[in-house]
CSV table of C-alpha atoms and ligand atoms in Angstrom, one decimal:
chain,number,residue,atom,x,y,z
A,1,MET,CA,-9.3,7.8,-38.7
A,2,ALA,CA,-8.2,4.5,-40.2
A,3,GLU,CA,-5.5,2.7,-38.2
A,4,SER,CA,-3.2,2.6,-41.1
A,5,ASP,CA,-3.5,6.4,-41.8
A,6,LEU,CA,-2.5,7.4,-38.2
A,7,VAL,CA,1.3,7.4,-38.5
A,8,GLY,CA,1.2,9.3,-41.9
A,9,GLU,CA,-1.3,11.8,-40.5
A,10,LEU,CA,0.7,12.5,-37.5
A,11,ASP,CA,4.0,12.8,-39.5
A,12,ALA,CA,2.4,15.3,-41.9
A,13,PHE,CA,0.8,17.3,-38.9
A,14,LEU,CA,4.1,17.4,-37.1
A,15,ALA,CA,6.1,18.4,-40.2
A,16,ALA,CA,3.8,21.5,-40.3
A,17,HIS,CA,3.6,22.1,-36.6
A,18,GLN,CA,6.6,20.9,-34.8
A,19,ALA,CA,8.6,24.2,-35.0
A,20,GLU,CA,5.5,26.1,-33.7
A,21,LEU,CA,5.2,23.7,-30.8
A,22,VAL,CA,8.8,24.0,-29.8
A,23,GLU,CA,8.6,27.8,-30.1
A,24,PHE,CA,5.5,27.6,-27.8
A,25,ARG,CA,7.5,25.6,-25.3
A,26,ARG,CA,10.4,28.1,-25.4
A,27,ASP,CA,7.9,31.0,-24.8
A,28,LEU,CA,6.5,29.3,-21.8
A,29,HIS,CA,10.0,28.4,-20.5
A,30,ALA,CA,10.9,32.1,-20.8
A,31,HIS,CA,7.8,33.1,-19.0
A,32,PRO,CA,7.3,30.5,-16.2
A,33,GLU,CA,4.6,31.1,-13.7
A,34,VAL,CA,4.1,29.2,-10.3
A,35,GLY,CA,0.9,27.4,-9.3
A,36,TYR,CA,-2.3,29.5,-9.3
A,37,SER,CA,-0.6,32.5,-11.1
A,38,GLU,CA,-0.4,30.9,-14.5
A,39,HIS,CA,-2.5,33.7,-16.1
A,40,ARG,CA,-0.3,34.4,-19.1
A,41,THR,CA,0.2,30.7,-19.7
A,42,THR,CA,-3.5,30.1,-19.6
A,43,ARG,CA,-4.1,33.0,-22.0
A,44,ARG,CA,-1.5,31.7,-24.5
A,45,ILE,CA,-3.0,28.2,-24.4
A,46,ALA,CA,-6.6,29.5,-24.7
A,47,LEU,CA,-5.8,31.8,-27.7
A,48,ARG,CA,-4.1,29.1,-29.7
A,49,LEU,CA,-7.0,26.7,-29.0
A,50,GLU,CA,-9.5,29.3,-30.0
A,51,ALA,CA,-7.6,30.0,-33.2
A,52,ALA,CA,-8.0,26.3,-34.0
A,53,GLY,CA,-11.8,26.7,-33.6
A,54,LEU,CA,-12.0,25.1,-30.1
A,55,ARG,CA,-13.8,26.7,-27.1
A,56,PRO,CA,-11.7,26.4,-24.0
A,57,ALA,CA,-13.3,27.0,-20.5
A,58,VAL,CA,-11.0,28.5,-17.9
A,59,LEU,CA,-11.2,27.0,-14.5
A,60,PRO,CA,-13.0,28.9,-11.6
A,61,LYS,CA,-9.8,30.1,-9.8
A,62,GLY,CA,-8.8,31.8,-13.2
A,63,THR,CA,-5.8,29.7,-14.2
A,64,GLY,CA,-5.9,26.4,-16.1
A,65,LEU,CA,-8.5,25.4,-18.6
A,66,ILE,CA,-10.5,22.6,-20.0
A,67,VAL,CA,-11.5,22.0,-23.6
A,68,ASP,CA,-13.6,19.3,-25.3
A,69,ILE,CA,-12.7,18.1,-28.8
A,70,GLY,CA,-15.2,16.2,-31.0
A,71,GLY,CA,-18.4,14.4,-30.2
A,72,SER,CA,-21.4,15.9,-28.4
A,73,ARG,CA,-22.9,15.5,-25.0
A,74,GLU,CA,-24.9,12.6,-26.2
A,75,ASP,CA,-21.8,10.7,-27.1
A,76,GLY,CA,-21.3,10.1,-23.4
A,77,PRO,CA,-18.1,9.9,-21.6
A,78,ALA,CA,-14.9,11.3,-22.8
A,79,VAL,CA,-11.3,10.3,-22.6
A,80,ALA,CA,-9.2,13.0,-20.9
A,81,LEU,CA,-5.7,14.0,-21.4
A,82,ARG,CA,-4.1,16.1,-18.8
A,83,ALA,CA,-1.1,18.4,-18.7
A,84,ASP,CA,0.1,20.4,-15.8
A,85,ILE,CA,1.1,24.1,-16.6
A,86,ASP,CA,2.9,25.5,-13.6
A,87,ALA,CA,6.5,26.1,-12.9
A,88,LEU,CA,8.7,26.1,-9.8
A,89,PRO,CA,10.1,28.7,-7.5
A,90,ILE,CA,13.7,28.0,-8.6
A,91,VAL,CA,16.3,30.2,-10.3
A,92,ASP,CA,16.8,29.3,-13.8
A,93,GLU,CA,20.7,28.7,-14.1
A,94,LYS,CA,20.8,27.8,-17.8
A,95,ASN,CA,22.5,29.8,-20.4
A,96,VAL,CA,19.9,29.4,-23.3
A,97,PRO,CA,18.0,31.9,-25.5
A,98,TYR,CA,14.7,30.8,-23.7
A,99,ARG,CA,16.0,31.2,-20.2
A,100,SER,CA,13.5,32.3,-17.7
A,101,LEU,CA,12.6,36.0,-17.6
A,102,ASN,CA,10.8,35.8,-14.4
A,103,ALA,CA,13.3,36.1,-11.5
A,104,GLY,CA,13.3,33.0,-9.3
A,105,VAL,CA,10.8,31.0,-11.3
A,106,CYS,CA,11.7,28.2,-13.7
A,107,HIS,CA,10.1,25.3,-15.6
A,108,ALA,CA,12.4,23.0,-13.9
A,109,CYS,CA,9.9,20.1,-13.9
A,110,GLY,CA,9.2,20.2,-17.7
A,111,HIS,CA,5.5,21.3,-17.4
A,112,ASP,CA,6.3,23.6,-20.4
A,113,VAL,CA,6.9,20.4,-22.4
A,114,HIS,CA,3.8,18.7,-21.0
A,115,THR,CA,1.8,21.8,-22.1
A,116,SER,CA,3.2,22.0,-25.5
A,117,VAL,CA,2.7,18.3,-26.1
A,118,LEU,CA,-1.0,18.5,-25.1
A,119,LEU,CA,-1.5,21.5,-27.2
A,120,GLY,CA,-0.1,19.8,-30.3
A,121,THR,CA,-2.1,16.7,-29.5
A,122,GLY,CA,-5.2,18.9,-29.2
A,123,LEU,CA,-4.5,20.7,-32.5
A,124,PHE,CA,-4.1,17.3,-34.2
A,125,LEU,CA,-7.2,15.8,-32.7
A,126,ALA,CA,-9.2,19.0,-33.6
A,127,ARG,CA,-8.1,18.6,-37.1
A,128,ALA,CA,-9.2,15.0,-37.1
A,129,ALA,CA,-12.6,16.0,-35.6
A,130,ALA,CA,-13.2,18.6,-38.3
A,131,ALA,CA,-12.5,15.9,-40.9
A,132,GLY,CA,-15.1,13.6,-39.2
A,133,ALA,CA,-12.3,11.2,-38.2
A,134,LEU,CA,-12.6,11.4,-34.4
A,135,PRO,CA,-14.8,8.6,-33.1
A,136,GLY,CA,-15.6,10.0,-29.8
A,137,LYS,CA,-14.9,12.9,-27.4
A,138,VAL,CA,-11.5,13.9,-26.1
A,139,ARG,CA,-11.1,16.4,-23.2
A,140,LEU,CA,-7.9,18.3,-22.7
A,141,VAL,CA,-7.2,19.3,-19.2
A,142,PHE,CA,-4.5,22.0,-18.8
A,143,GLN,CA,-4.2,21.9,-15.0
A,144,PRO,CA,-2.8,24.6,-12.8
A,145,ALA,CA,-0.7,24.1,-9.6
A,146,GLU,CA,0.6,20.7,-9.8
A,147,GLU,CA,3.6,21.5,-7.7
A,148,VAL,CA,1.6,23.2,-4.9
A,149,PRO,CA,0.1,20.6,-5.1
A,150,GLY,CA,-3.7,20.7,-5.5
A,151,GLY,CA,-4.6,21.8,-9.0
A,152,ALA,CA,-6.0,18.4,-9.6
A,153,LEU,CA,-8.4,18.8,-6.8
A,154,ASP,CA,-9.7,22.1,-8.5
A,155,VAL,CA,-10.3,20.2,-11.8
A,156,LEU,CA,-12.2,17.5,-9.9
A,157,ALA,CA,-14.2,20.1,-7.9
A,158,ALA,CA,-15.1,21.8,-11.2
A,159,GLY,CA,-16.4,18.5,-12.6
A,160,GLY,CA,-13.5,18.4,-14.9
A,161,ILE,CA,-13.4,14.6,-15.1
A,162,SER,CA,-16.8,13.7,-13.9
A,163,SER,CA,-18.0,12.5,-17.2
A,164,VAL,CA,-14.6,11.0,-18.2
A,165,GLU,CA,-14.0,7.3,-18.7
A,166,ARG,CA,-10.2,7.3,-18.7
A,167,VAL,CA,-7.5,9.8,-18.1
A,168,PHE,CA,-3.9,9.9,-19.4
A,169,ALA,CA,-0.9,12.0,-18.7
A,170,LEU,CA,2.8,12.0,-19.2
A,171,HIS,CA,5.8,13.3,-17.3
A,172,CYS,CA,9.3,14.3,-18.5
A,173,ASP,CA,12.0,11.8,-17.6
A,174,PRO,CA,15.6,13.1,-17.8
A,175,LYS,CA,16.9,9.7,-17.2
A,176,LEU,CA,15.3,8.2,-20.4
A,177,ASP,CA,16.4,9.1,-24.0
A,178,ALA,CA,14.3,11.4,-26.1
A,179,GLY,CA,12.5,9.2,-28.6
A,180,LYS,CA,11.4,6.8,-25.9
A,181,ILE,CA,8.7,6.5,-23.3
A,182,GLY,CA,8.5,4.5,-20.1
A,183,THR,CA,5.3,2.8,-18.9
A,184,ARG,CA,4.4,0.9,-15.9
A,185,VAL,CA,1.3,-0.9,-14.5
A,186,GLY,CA,0.5,-0.3,-10.8
A,187,PRO,CA,2.1,2.4,-8.7
A,188,ILE,CA,4.5,4.7,-10.5
A,189,THR,CA,4.7,7.6,-7.9
A,190,ALA,CA,4.3,7.6,-4.2
A,191,ALA,CA,2.2,9.3,-1.6
A,192,CYS,CA,4.1,11.6,0.5
A,193,ASP,CA,2.5,12.8,3.7
A,194,LYS,CA,3.8,14.9,6.6
A,195,VAL,CA,3.6,13.6,10.2
A,196,LYS,CA,4.2,15.6,13.4
A,197,VAL,CA,4.0,14.2,16.9
A,198,LYS,CA,4.1,16.5,19.8
A,199,LEU,CA,4.5,15.2,23.3
A,200,SER,CA,3.6,17.0,26.5
A,201,GLY,CA,4.1,16.3,30.1
A,202,PRO,CA,4.7,18.1,33.5
A,203,GLY,CA,8.5,18.2,33.2
A,204,GLY,CA,10.8,17.9,36.1
A,205,HIS,CA,14.3,16.8,37.5
A,206,THR,CA,16.2,14.1,35.8
A,207,ALA,CA,16.8,12.6,39.3
A,208,ARG,CA,13.2,11.8,39.7
A,209,PRO,CA,11.7,10.5,36.5
A,210,HIS,CA,9.2,8.4,38.4
A,211,LEU,CA,7.6,11.5,39.9
A,212,THR,CA,7.0,13.2,36.5
A,213,ALA,CA,6.8,11.8,33.0
A,214,ASP,CA,10.1,11.0,31.3
A,215,LEU,CA,9.2,12.9,28.0
A,216,VAL,CA,12.5,12.5,26.1
A,217,PHE,CA,12.5,8.7,26.7
A,218,ALA,CA,8.9,8.6,25.5
A,219,LEU,CA,9.8,10.7,22.4
A,220,GLY,CA,12.6,8.2,21.8
A,221,LYS,CA,10.0,5.4,22.0
A,222,ILE,CA,7.8,7.2,19.5
A,223,ILE,CA,10.7,7.6,17.2
A,224,THR,CA,11.7,3.9,17.2
A,225,GLU,CA,8.4,2.2,17.8
A,226,LEU,CA,6.3,3.9,15.2
A,227,PRO,CA,8.3,2.9,12.1
A,228,ALA,CA,8.8,-0.6,13.6
A,229,ALA,CA,5.2,-1.3,14.4
A,230,LEU,CA,4.1,0.2,11.0
A,231,SER,CA,6.3,-2.3,9.3
A,232,ARG,CA,4.5,-5.2,11.1
A,233,ARG,CA,1.0,-3.8,10.7
A,234,ILE,CA,1.1,-2.8,7.0
A,235,ASP,CA,1.6,-5.1,4.1
A,236,PRO,CA,5.4,-5.0,3.4
A,237,ARG,CA,4.7,-4.9,-0.3
A,238,SER,CA,3.1,-1.6,0.1
A,239,GLY,CA,6.4,0.3,0.1
A,240,LEU,CA,5.3,2.4,3.0
A,241,SER,CA,8.1,4.1,4.9
A,242,LEU,CA,8.0,6.5,7.9
A,243,VAL,CA,11.3,8.3,8.2
A,244,TRP,CA,11.9,11.1,10.7
A,245,GLY,CA,13.7,14.4,9.6
A,246,LEU,CA,13.4,16.6,12.6
A,247,VAL,CA,13.5,16.0,16.4
A,248,SER,CA,13.5,18.5,19.2
A,249,ALA,CA,13.1,18.5,23.0
A,250,GLY,CA,14.8,20.0,26.1
A,251,SER,CA,17.3,22.7,27.0
A,252,ALA,CA,19.3,21.3,29.8
A,253,PRO,CA,20.9,17.8,30.5
A,254,ASN,CA,19.5,17.5,34.0
A,255,ALA,CA,15.9,18.8,33.4
A,256,ILE,CA,13.1,16.7,31.8
A,257,PRO,CA,11.3,19.0,29.4
A,258,ASP,CA,7.6,19.6,29.4
A,259,SER,CA,7.4,19.2,25.5
A,260,GLY,CA,9.0,17.7,22.6
A,261,VAL,CA,8.4,17.1,18.9
A,262,VAL,CA,9.3,14.8,16.1
A,263,GLU,CA,8.4,15.3,12.4
A,264,GLY,CA,8.9,13.2,9.4
A,265,THR,CA,7.2,11.9,6.1
A,266,VAL,CA,5.2,8.9,5.2
A,267,ARG,CA,5.8,7.7,1.7
A,268,CYS,CA,3.7,4.9,0.2
A,269,LEU,CA,3.1,3.1,-3.0
A,270,ASP,CA,0.0,1.4,-2.2
A,271,ASP,CA,-3.4,3.0,-2.1
A,272,SER,CA,-5.1,1.1,0.6
A,273,ALA,CA,-2.1,1.2,2.9
A,274,TRP,CA,-2.1,5.0,2.3
A,275,HIS,CA,-5.6,5.2,3.3
A,276,ALA,CA,-5.1,3.1,6.4
A,277,ALA,CA,-1.9,4.9,7.7
A,278,PRO,CA,-3.2,7.9,9.6
A,279,GLU,CA,-5.7,5.9,11.8
A,280,MET,CA,-3.0,3.3,12.5
A,281,LEU,CA,-0.5,5.9,13.5
A,282,LYS,CA,-3.0,7.6,15.8
A,283,ASP,CA,-3.5,4.4,17.7
A,284,MET,CA,0.2,3.7,18.0
A,285,VAL,CA,1.1,7.2,19.1
A,286,GLU,CA,-1.6,7.0,21.8
A,287,SER,CA,-0.6,3.6,23.1
A,288,VAL,CA,3.1,4.5,23.3
A,289,ALA,CA,2.4,7.8,24.9
A,290,SER,CA,0.0,6.4,27.6
A,291,VAL,CA,2.7,3.9,28.8
A,292,TYR,CA,4.9,6.7,29.8
A,293,GLY,CA,2.3,9.1,31.1
A,294,VAL,CA,2.8,11.8,28.4
A,295,THR,CA,0.1,13.5,26.2
A,296,ALA,CA,0.6,13.0,22.5
A,297,ASP,CA,-0.8,15.1,19.7
A,298,LEU,CA,-0.5,13.7,16.2
A,299,THR,CA,-0.7,16.0,13.2
A,300,TYR,CA,-1.1,14.0,10.0
A,301,GLU,CA,-1.0,16.2,6.9
A,302,ARG,CA,-2.2,14.4,3.7
A,303,SER,CA,-0.7,15.2,0.3
A,304,VAL,CA,-1.0,13.3,-2.9
A,305,PRO,CA,-2.0,9.7,-3.1
A,306,PRO,CA,0.2,7.1,-4.7
A,307,ALA,CA,-0.4,7.2,-8.5
A,308,VAL,CA,-1.6,3.8,-9.5
A,309,ASN,CA,-1.6,3.1,-13.2
A,310,GLU,CA,-4.5,0.9,-14.3
A,311,ALA,CA,-3.6,-2.1,-16.4
A,312,VAL,CA,-5.8,-1.6,-19.3
A,313,SER,CA,-5.1,2.1,-19.6
A,314,THR,CA,-1.4,1.3,-19.6
A,315,ALA,CA,-1.9,-1.3,-22.2
A,316,MET,CA,-3.6,1.4,-24.4
A,317,ILE,CA,-0.5,3.6,-24.0
A,318,VAL,CA,1.8,0.7,-24.9
A,319,ALA,CA,-0.3,-0.3,-27.9
A,320,ALA,CA,-0.4,3.3,-29.1
A,321,ALA,CA,3.2,3.9,-28.7
A,322,ASP,CA,3.9,0.6,-30.5
A,323,ARG,CA,2.0,1.8,-33.5
A,324,VAL,CA,3.6,5.4,-33.7
A,325,LEU,CA,7.1,4.8,-32.3
A,326,GLY,CA,7.7,1.0,-32.5
A,327,SER,CA,8.3,-1.4,-29.6
A,328,ASP,CA,12.1,-0.5,-29.2
A,329,ALA,CA,10.9,2.9,-27.9
A,330,ILE,CA,9.0,1.6,-25.0
A,331,ALA,CA,10.8,0.9,-21.8
A,332,GLN,CA,9.8,-0.1,-18.3
A,333,ALA,CA,9.4,3.0,-16.1
A,334,PRO,CA,10.8,2.7,-12.6
A,335,GLN,CA,8.7,3.6,-9.5
A,336,SER,CA,9.4,6.9,-8.0
A,337,LEU,CA,9.0,7.9,-4.3
A,338,GLY,CA,8.2,11.5,-5.6
A,339,GLY,CA,4.7,12.6,-5.5
A,340,GLU,CA,2.4,13.5,-8.6
A,341,ASP,CA,-1.0,15.0,-8.2
A,342,PHE,CA,-2.3,13.2,-11.3
A,343,ALA,CA,-2.8,10.5,-8.5
A,344,TRP,CA,-5.9,12.3,-7.4
A,345,TYR,CA,-7.6,11.6,-10.8
A,346,LEU,CA,-6.7,8.0,-10.6
A,347,GLU,CA,-8.7,7.8,-7.4
A,348,SER,CA,-11.8,8.6,-9.4
A,349,VAL,CA,-11.3,7.1,-12.8
A,350,PRO,CA,-8.9,4.5,-14.4
A,351,GLY,CA,-6.0,5.9,-16.2
A,352,SER,CA,-2.2,5.9,-16.7
A,353,LEU,CA,0.8,8.3,-16.6
A,354,PHE,CA,3.8,7.6,-18.7
A,355,ARG,CA,7.3,8.9,-18.8
A,356,LEU,CA,8.5,10.9,-21.8
A,357,GLY,CA,12.2,10.6,-22.4
A,358,THR,CA,13.9,13.9,-22.5
A,359,ARG,CA,17.7,13.1,-22.4
A,360,SER,CA,19.7,13.8,-25.5
A,361,PRO,CA,20.7,10.3,-26.8
A,362,GLY,CA,24.4,9.8,-26.1
A,363,SER,CA,24.7,12.5,-23.6
A,364,ILE,CA,26.9,12.0,-20.7
A,365,GLU,CA,25.3,14.8,-18.7
A,366,GLU,CA,23.0,13.8,-15.9
A,367,PHE,CA,20.0,16.0,-15.4
A,368,ASP,CA,17.2,15.7,-12.9
A,369,ILE,CA,13.9,17.5,-12.5
A,370,HIS,CA,13.7,20.3,-9.9
A,371,GLN,CA,17.3,21.3,-10.6
A,372,PRO,CA,18.1,24.8,-11.7
A,373,ASN,CA,19.8,23.6,-14.9
A,374,PHE,CA,17.1,21.2,-16.0
A,375,ASP,CA,16.5,21.2,-19.8
A,376,VAL,CA,15.2,18.7,-22.4
A,377,ASP,CA,16.0,17.6,-25.8
A,378,GLU,CA,13.1,19.2,-27.6
A,379,ARG,CA,12.8,16.3,-30.0
A,380,CYS,CA,10.7,14.9,-27.2
A,381,VAL,CA,7.9,17.2,-28.1
A,382,PRO,CA,6.7,15.5,-31.3
A,383,VAL,CA,7.3,12.2,-29.6
A,384,GLY,CA,4.9,13.2,-26.9
A,385,VAL,CA,2.3,14.4,-29.3
A,386,LYS,CA,2.5,11.1,-31.3
A,387,VAL,CA,1.9,9.0,-28.2
A,388,MET,CA,-0.8,11.1,-26.6
A,389,ALA,CA,-2.7,11.4,-29.8
A,390,ALA,CA,-2.5,7.8,-30.6
A,391,THR,CA,-3.4,6.9,-27.0
A,392,ALA,CA,-6.6,9.1,-27.1
A,393,LEU,CA,-7.6,7.5,-30.4
A,394,THR,CA,-6.9,4.0,-29.0
A,395,ALA,CA,-8.9,4.7,-25.9
A,396,ILE,CA,-12.0,6.3,-27.8
A,397,GLY,CA,-11.7,3.6,-30.4
A,398,GLY,CA,-12.0,0.9,-27.7
A,399,GLN,CA,-14.8,2.8,-26.0
A,400,HIS,CA,-16.7,3.1,-29.2
A,401,GLY,CA,-16.5,-0.4,-30.1
A,402,SER,CA,-14.3,0.0,-33.2
A,403,ALA,CA,-11.3,-2.1,-33.9
A,404,SER,CA,-9.3,-1.9,-30.7
A,405,VAL,CA,-5.6,-2.3,-30.9
A,406,ILE,CA,-5.7,-3.7,-27.5
A,407,THR,CA,-5.3,-7.3,-28.4
A,408,ASP,CA,-4.0,-8.8,-25.2
A,409,VAL,CA,-4.6,-6.8,-22.1
A,410,SER,CA,-4.0,-9.8,-20.0
A,411,THR,CA,-0.3,-9.5,-20.8
A,412,ALA,CA,-0.3,-6.3,-18.6
A,413,ASP,CA,1.2,-7.4,-15.4
A,414,PRO,CA,-1.2,-6.4,-12.6
A,415,VAL,CA,1.6,-5.9,-10.1
A,416,GLY,CA,3.6,-3.7,-12.3
A,417,GLU,CA,6.6,-6.1,-12.7
A,418,VAL,CA,6.8,-6.7,-16.3
A,419,ARG,CA,5.2,-4.4,-18.8
A,420,ALA,CA,8.2,-3.2,-20.7
A,421,VAL,CA,8.3,-4.0,-24.3
A,422,GLY,CA,11.9,-4.6,-25.2
A,423,ALA,CA,14.9,-3.2,-23.6
A,424,ALA,CA,15.8,0.5,-24.0
A,425,ALA,CA,17.4,-0.1,-27.3
A,426,ASP,CA,19.9,2.1,-29.1
A,427,GLY,CA,19.2,3.6,-32.5
A,428,VAL,CA,15.6,4.9,-32.1
A,429,THR,CA,15.1,7.5,-34.8
A,430,LEU,CA,14.1,10.9,-33.7
A,431,ALA,CA,11.9,13.0,-35.8
A,432,GLY,CA,14.3,15.5,-37.5
A,433,PRO,CA,17.2,17.5,-36.5
A,434,LEU,CA,17.4,19.9,-33.6
A,435,LEU,CA,15.7,23.1,-34.6
A,436,PRO,CA,17.9,26.1,-35.4
A,437,GLY,CA,18.7,28.2,-32.3
A,438,HIS,CA,18.2,25.3,-29.9
A,439,ALA,CA,21.3,25.0,-27.5
A,440,PRO,CA,21.2,21.3,-26.9
A,441,VAL,CA,21.5,20.4,-23.3
A,442,ALA,CA,24.2,18.0,-24.2
A,443,GLY,CA,25.3,16.8,-27.6
A,444,PRO,CA,25.7,13.2,-28.6
B,501,ZN,ZN1,7.8,18.7,-10.2
B,502,ZN,ZN1,6.2,17.7,-12.5
């Protein structure tokens, strides 16, 4: 597809399909399914893709699917676009026509939007491929169970991105206006692991700590020494923090207990620090415990890594968004200490996740994801389709050696400080009015 045609082609496609995509989103919103039970969702996506002449393959566990668009095996690696499709075990407290019909389950993280955007992107790219205007292969990954988390690991285990050169995703951002996106080079979401230290000793009378092991004192040392020592052993730029949330020991003021436990989380924005943390903590726990003669048992439960956006991939998103939205629509995305299982893909292949603004411009209401009243301004859906489709075309264009729109990758800041293009300007034009029947989450 010629560069100059893209904006017009996208506008024409969205004029014909925007209403369908919004209806698709509302249908998913009314029928949310939690991780690994997204059977209806998977079926709905598959049927629509098949109707467009595509051949989706459902993942081995029965939910989520992968579909390739354009190219052939000989064309080599593909560019992957990923959406997560699962909902949360939260009661939907909104009063909208598309309120959840599944008790206690709600699309409160916007994955219904992600899914609809990726479907629209796929339909657009399929049309381009049929017209011989797709210069490479694009793989759509409709991933289950992001919130569990772990769906990304199933996709990886199924070889879902083994022949993929780059991977892209988006996530709703209710703090950013619909019509805008947020990008960032470097870590955009954090690792979040669980840590539990259990101490054991003989127990005894508080009158004679020297004849037993003063377990509560040792536990106090673990609580204060571990975060302090970590802050001196790990690069302070890594954003690593160990914070305790639970501590328990003892049952009487004059008895030293024989066991005690402390639990907390390790959050981290740096991949190498995240990899180093468990072994380092193990050494520290053992050395503190041995001084006081107690036995320590560390349980370190890994969750998602930090999601580290690669500079070139992020520059591709910025260039694509600049083409289809304009530079005023691109903002700097802040870092989040929340987790995102897209990070697992980024451990294998370069890629980038951007934020899709979902707030109604001018709204004074503050929404956050994972809240029971979370909703979006649905004009974000066509915005997402435009940026995703343009990003895919940019990436495969670059991959196949045709005119790349990445003119100055070097301007992408490798430490993620300055990649914003322009401030979050007012007056970004959204594509069309709200659709009939939409109850806006907050009017301007
Ligand atoms: Zn979530
Ligand atoms: Zn999410």
